[in-house]
mmCIF file of C-alpha atoms in Angstrom:
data_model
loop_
_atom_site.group_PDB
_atom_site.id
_atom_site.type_symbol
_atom_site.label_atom_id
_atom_site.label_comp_id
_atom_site.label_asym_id
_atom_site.label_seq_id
_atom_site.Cartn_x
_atom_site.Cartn_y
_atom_site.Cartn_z
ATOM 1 C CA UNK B 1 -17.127 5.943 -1.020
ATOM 2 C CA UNK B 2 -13.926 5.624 1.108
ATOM 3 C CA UNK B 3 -11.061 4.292 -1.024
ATOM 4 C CA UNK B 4 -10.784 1.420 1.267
ATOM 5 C CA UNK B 5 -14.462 0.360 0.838
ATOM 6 C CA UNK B 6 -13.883 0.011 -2.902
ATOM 7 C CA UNK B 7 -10.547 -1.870 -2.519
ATOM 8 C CA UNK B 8 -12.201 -4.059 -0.340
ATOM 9 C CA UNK B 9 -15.422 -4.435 -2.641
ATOM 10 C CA UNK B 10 -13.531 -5.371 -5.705
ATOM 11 C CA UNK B 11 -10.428 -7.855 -3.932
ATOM 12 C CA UNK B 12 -13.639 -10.411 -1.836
ATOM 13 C CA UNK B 13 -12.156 -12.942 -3.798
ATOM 14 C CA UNK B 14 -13.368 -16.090 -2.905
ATOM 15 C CA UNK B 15 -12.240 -18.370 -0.948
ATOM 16 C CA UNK B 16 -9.314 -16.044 -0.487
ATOM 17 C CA UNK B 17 -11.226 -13.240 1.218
ATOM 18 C CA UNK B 18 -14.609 -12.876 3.153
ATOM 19 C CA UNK B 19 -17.315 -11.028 0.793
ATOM 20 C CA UNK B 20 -17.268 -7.301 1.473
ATOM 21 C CA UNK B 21 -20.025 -5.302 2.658
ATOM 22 C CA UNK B 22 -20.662 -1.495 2.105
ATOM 23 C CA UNK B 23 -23.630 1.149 2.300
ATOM 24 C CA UNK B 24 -24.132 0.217 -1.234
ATOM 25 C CA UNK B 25 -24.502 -3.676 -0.761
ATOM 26 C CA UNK B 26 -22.305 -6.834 -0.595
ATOM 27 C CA UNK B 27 -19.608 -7.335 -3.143
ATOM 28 C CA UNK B 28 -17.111 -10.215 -4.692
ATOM 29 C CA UNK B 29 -13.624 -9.939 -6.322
ATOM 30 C CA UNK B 30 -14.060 -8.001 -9.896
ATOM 31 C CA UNK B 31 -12.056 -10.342 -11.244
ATOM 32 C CA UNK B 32 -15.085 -13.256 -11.108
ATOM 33 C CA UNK B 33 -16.723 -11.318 -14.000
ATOM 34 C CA UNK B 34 -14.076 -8.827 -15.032
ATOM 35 C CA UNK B 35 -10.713 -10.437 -15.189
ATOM 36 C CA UNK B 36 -9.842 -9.172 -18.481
ATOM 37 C CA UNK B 37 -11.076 -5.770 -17.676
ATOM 38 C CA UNK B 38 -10.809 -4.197 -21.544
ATOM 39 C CA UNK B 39 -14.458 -4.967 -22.455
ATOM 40 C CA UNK B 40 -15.659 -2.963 -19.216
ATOM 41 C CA UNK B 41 -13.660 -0.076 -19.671
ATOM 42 C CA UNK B 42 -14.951 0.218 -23.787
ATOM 43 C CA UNK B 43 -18.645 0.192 -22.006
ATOM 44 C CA UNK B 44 -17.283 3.192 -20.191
ATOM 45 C CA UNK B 45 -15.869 5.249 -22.828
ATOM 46 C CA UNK B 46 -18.624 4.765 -24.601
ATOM 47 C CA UNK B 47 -21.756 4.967 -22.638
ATOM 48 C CA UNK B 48 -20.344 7.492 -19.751
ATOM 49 C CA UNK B 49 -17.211 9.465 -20.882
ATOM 50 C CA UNK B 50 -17.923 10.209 -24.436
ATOM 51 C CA UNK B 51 -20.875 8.836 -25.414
ATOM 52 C CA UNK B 52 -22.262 11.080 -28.247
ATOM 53 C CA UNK B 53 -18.539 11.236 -29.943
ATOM 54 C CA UNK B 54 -16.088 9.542 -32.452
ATOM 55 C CA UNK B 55 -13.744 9.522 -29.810
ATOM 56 C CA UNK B 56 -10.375 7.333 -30.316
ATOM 57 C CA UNK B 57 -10.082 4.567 -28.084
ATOM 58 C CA UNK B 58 -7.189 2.566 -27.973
ATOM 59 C CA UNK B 59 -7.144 -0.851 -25.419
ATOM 60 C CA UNK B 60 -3.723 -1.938 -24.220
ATOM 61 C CA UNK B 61 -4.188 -5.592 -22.691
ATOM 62 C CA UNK B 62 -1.576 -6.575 -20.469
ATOM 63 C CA UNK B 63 -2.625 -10.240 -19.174
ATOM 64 C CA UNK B 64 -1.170 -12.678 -16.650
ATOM 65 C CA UNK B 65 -0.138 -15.519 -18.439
ATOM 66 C CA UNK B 66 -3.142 -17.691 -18.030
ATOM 67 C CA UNK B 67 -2.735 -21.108 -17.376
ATOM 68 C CA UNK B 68 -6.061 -22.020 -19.308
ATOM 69 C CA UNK B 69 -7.113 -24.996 -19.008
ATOM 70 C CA UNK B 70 -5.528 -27.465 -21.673
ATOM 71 C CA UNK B 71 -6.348 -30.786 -22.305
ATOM 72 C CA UNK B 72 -2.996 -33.310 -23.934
ATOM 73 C CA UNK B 73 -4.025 -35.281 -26.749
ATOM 74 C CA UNK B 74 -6.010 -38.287 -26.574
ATOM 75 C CA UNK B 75 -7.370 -37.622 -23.170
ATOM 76 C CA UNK B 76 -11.126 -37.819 -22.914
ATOM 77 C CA UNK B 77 -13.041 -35.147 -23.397
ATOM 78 C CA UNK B 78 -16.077 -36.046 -20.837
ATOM 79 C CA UNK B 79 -14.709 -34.461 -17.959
ATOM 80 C CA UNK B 80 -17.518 -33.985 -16.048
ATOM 81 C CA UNK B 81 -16.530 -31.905 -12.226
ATOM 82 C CA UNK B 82 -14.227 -34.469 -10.875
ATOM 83 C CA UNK B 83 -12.076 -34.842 -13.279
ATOM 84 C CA UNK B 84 -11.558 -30.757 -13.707
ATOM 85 C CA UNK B 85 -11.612 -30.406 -9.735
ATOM 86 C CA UNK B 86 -8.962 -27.208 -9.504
ATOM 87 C CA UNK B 87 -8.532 -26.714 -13.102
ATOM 88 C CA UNK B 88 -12.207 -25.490 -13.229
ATOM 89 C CA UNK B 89 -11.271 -22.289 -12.184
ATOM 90 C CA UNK B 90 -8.756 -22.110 -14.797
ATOM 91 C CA UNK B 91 -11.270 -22.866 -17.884
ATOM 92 C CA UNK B 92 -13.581 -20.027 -16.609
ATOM 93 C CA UNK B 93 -11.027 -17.452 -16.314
ATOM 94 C CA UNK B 94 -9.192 -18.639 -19.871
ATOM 95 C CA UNK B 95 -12.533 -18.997 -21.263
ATOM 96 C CA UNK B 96 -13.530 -15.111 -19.945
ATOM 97 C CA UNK B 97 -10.361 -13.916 -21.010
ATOM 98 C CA UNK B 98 -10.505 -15.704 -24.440
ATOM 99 C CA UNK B 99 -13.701 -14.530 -25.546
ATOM 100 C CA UNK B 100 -13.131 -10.600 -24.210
ATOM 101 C CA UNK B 101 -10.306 -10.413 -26.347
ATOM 102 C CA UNK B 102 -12.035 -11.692 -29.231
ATOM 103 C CA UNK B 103 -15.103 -9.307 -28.693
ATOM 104 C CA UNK B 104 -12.388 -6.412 -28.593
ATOM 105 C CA UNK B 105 -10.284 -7.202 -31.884
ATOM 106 C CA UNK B 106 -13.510 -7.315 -33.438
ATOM 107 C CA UNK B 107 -14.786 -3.727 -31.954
ATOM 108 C CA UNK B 108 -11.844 -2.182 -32.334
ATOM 109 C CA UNK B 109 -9.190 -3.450 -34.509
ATOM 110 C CA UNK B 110 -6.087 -2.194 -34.723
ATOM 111 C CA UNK B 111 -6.736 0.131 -31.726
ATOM 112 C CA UNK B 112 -6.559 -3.365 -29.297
ATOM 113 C CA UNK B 113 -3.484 -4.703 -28.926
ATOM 114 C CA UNK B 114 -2.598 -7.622 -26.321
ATOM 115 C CA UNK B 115 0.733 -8.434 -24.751
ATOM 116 C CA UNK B 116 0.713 -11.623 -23.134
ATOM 117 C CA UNK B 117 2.441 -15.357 -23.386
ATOM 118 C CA UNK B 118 0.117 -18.268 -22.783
ATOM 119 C CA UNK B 119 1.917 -21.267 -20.542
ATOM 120 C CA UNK B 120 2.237 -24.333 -21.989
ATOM 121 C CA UNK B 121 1.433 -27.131 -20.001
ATOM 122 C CA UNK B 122 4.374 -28.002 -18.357
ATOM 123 C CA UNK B 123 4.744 -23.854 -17.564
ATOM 124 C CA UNK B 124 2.013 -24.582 -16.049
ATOM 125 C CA UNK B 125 2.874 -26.741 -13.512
ATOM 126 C CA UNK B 126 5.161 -24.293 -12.014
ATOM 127 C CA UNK B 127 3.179 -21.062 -12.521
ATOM 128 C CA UNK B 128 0.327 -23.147 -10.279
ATOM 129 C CA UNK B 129 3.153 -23.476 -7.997
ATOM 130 C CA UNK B 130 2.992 -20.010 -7.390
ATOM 131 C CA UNK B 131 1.738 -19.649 -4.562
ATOM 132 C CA UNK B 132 4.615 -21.931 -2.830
ATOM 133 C CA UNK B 133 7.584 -19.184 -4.149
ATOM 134 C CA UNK B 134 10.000 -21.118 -5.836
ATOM 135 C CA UNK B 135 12.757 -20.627 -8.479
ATOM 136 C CA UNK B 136 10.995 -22.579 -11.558
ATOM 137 C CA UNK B 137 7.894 -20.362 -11.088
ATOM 138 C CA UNK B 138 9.852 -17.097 -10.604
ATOM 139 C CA UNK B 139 11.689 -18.060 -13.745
ATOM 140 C CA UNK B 140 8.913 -18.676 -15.769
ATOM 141 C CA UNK B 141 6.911 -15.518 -15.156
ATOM 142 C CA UNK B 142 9.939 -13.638 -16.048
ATOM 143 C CA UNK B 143 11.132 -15.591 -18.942
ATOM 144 C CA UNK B 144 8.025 -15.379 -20.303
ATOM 145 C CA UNK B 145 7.232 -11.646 -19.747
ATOM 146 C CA UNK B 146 10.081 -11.008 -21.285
ATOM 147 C CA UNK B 147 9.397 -13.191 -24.394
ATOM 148 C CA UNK B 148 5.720 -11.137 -24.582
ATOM 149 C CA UNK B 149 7.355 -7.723 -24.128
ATOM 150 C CA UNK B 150 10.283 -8.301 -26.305
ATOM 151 C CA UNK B 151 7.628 -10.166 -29.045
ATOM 152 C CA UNK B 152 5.670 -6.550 -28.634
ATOM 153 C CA UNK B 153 7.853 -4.391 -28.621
ATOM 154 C CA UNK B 154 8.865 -6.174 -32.401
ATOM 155 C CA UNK B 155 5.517 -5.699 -33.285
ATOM 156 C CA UNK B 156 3.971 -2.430 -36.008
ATOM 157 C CA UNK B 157 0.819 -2.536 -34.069
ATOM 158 C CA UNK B 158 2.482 -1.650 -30.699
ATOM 159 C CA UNK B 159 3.730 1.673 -31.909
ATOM 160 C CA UNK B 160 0.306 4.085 -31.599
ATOM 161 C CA UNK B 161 0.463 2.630 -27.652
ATOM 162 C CA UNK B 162 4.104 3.425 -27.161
ATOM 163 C CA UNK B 163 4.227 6.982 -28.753
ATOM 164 C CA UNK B 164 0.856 7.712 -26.862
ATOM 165 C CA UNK B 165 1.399 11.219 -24.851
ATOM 166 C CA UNK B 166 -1.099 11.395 -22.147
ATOM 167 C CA UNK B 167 -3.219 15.013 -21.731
ATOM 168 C CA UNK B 168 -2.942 16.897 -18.604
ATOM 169 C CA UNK B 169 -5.159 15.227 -15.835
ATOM 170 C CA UNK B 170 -8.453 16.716 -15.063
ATOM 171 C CA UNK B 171 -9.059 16.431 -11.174
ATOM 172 C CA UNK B 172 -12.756 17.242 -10.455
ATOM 173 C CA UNK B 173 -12.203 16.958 -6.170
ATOM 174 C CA UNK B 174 -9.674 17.047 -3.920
ATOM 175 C CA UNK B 175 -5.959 19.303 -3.046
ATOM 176 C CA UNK B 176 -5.495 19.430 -7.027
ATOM 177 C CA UNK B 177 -8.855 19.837 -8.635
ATOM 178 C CA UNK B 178 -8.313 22.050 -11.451
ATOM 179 C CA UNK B 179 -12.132 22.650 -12.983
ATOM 180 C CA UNK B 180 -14.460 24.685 -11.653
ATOM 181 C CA UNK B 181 -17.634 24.163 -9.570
ATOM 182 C CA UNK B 182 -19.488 25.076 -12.415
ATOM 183 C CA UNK B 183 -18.226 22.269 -14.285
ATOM 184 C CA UNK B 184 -18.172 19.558 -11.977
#
């Protein structure tokens, strides 16, 4: 597929973006069922680039600083849809991103680590804001990035991704492939 086909495919968000079509079918924003991506890319490790080894495999999560969708104290709990109107959308991508990290802890431990800062409510209010630049949201993305970076870089776990030394790439097409047709 042409490069531009796929980065239309996967960014049909929505609402955002019309739905994009291809020889291969019609396709929505990746993010509706992959916004945390880490669980995907274990599936591909493991069923399609090493699938009959031990191999090492090592997730580094770098999220977005989900709103979520929180809920203050004694408010009632029976939301029901017009009550959640826009924050909807923010309890399904919380709730995806919540239980994908969960799954991965459990599959892999120590090998998973996660930097991100979850907003509080009133960060909230100007992180929704973002769309409408402004100074409050501008400062709170990077006050709190760099509260999550400085809180991992602190952190024992975080060491394995940060001495990580990447092997040479293998390119299998193209001006730089570097393995033979045999292989291929």
């Amino acid at each position: 597929m042409k490069i531009v086909d796929v980065a239309l495919a996967t960014a049909a968000a929505p609402v955002y973006f019309p739905l994009a079509r291809n020889d291969r079918g019609v396709f929505a924003d990746g993010g509706l069922v992959g916004n945390a991506p880490g669980l995907f890319g274990l599936h591909e490790v493991k069923t399609f680039l090493a699938p009959k080894q031990d191999a090492l495999v090592r997730v580094l999560a770098i999220g977005t600083m989900t709103i979520g969708a929180t809920v203050r104290g004694g408010a009632s709990l029976d939301r029901g849809f017009g009550k959640w109107r826009g924050g909807l959308f923010d309890l399904v991508i919380s709730a995806q991103e919540s239980s994908v990290d969960y799954m991965l802890r459990q599959a892999l431990g120590n090998n998973y680590f996660q930097i991100d800062d979850k907003a509080t409510p009133d960060q909230s209010k100007d992180v929704k804001a973002l769309d409408r630049v402004s100074i409050g949201a501008t400062n709170t993305l990077k006050d709190r990035g760099n509260h999550a970076a400085q809180r991992a870089l602190g952190d024992p776990l975080f060491h394995p991704f940060r001495a990580h030394q990447a092997g040479a790439p293998i390119f299998y097409h193209g001006p730089n492939k570097n393995v033979p047709e045999a292989t291929c």
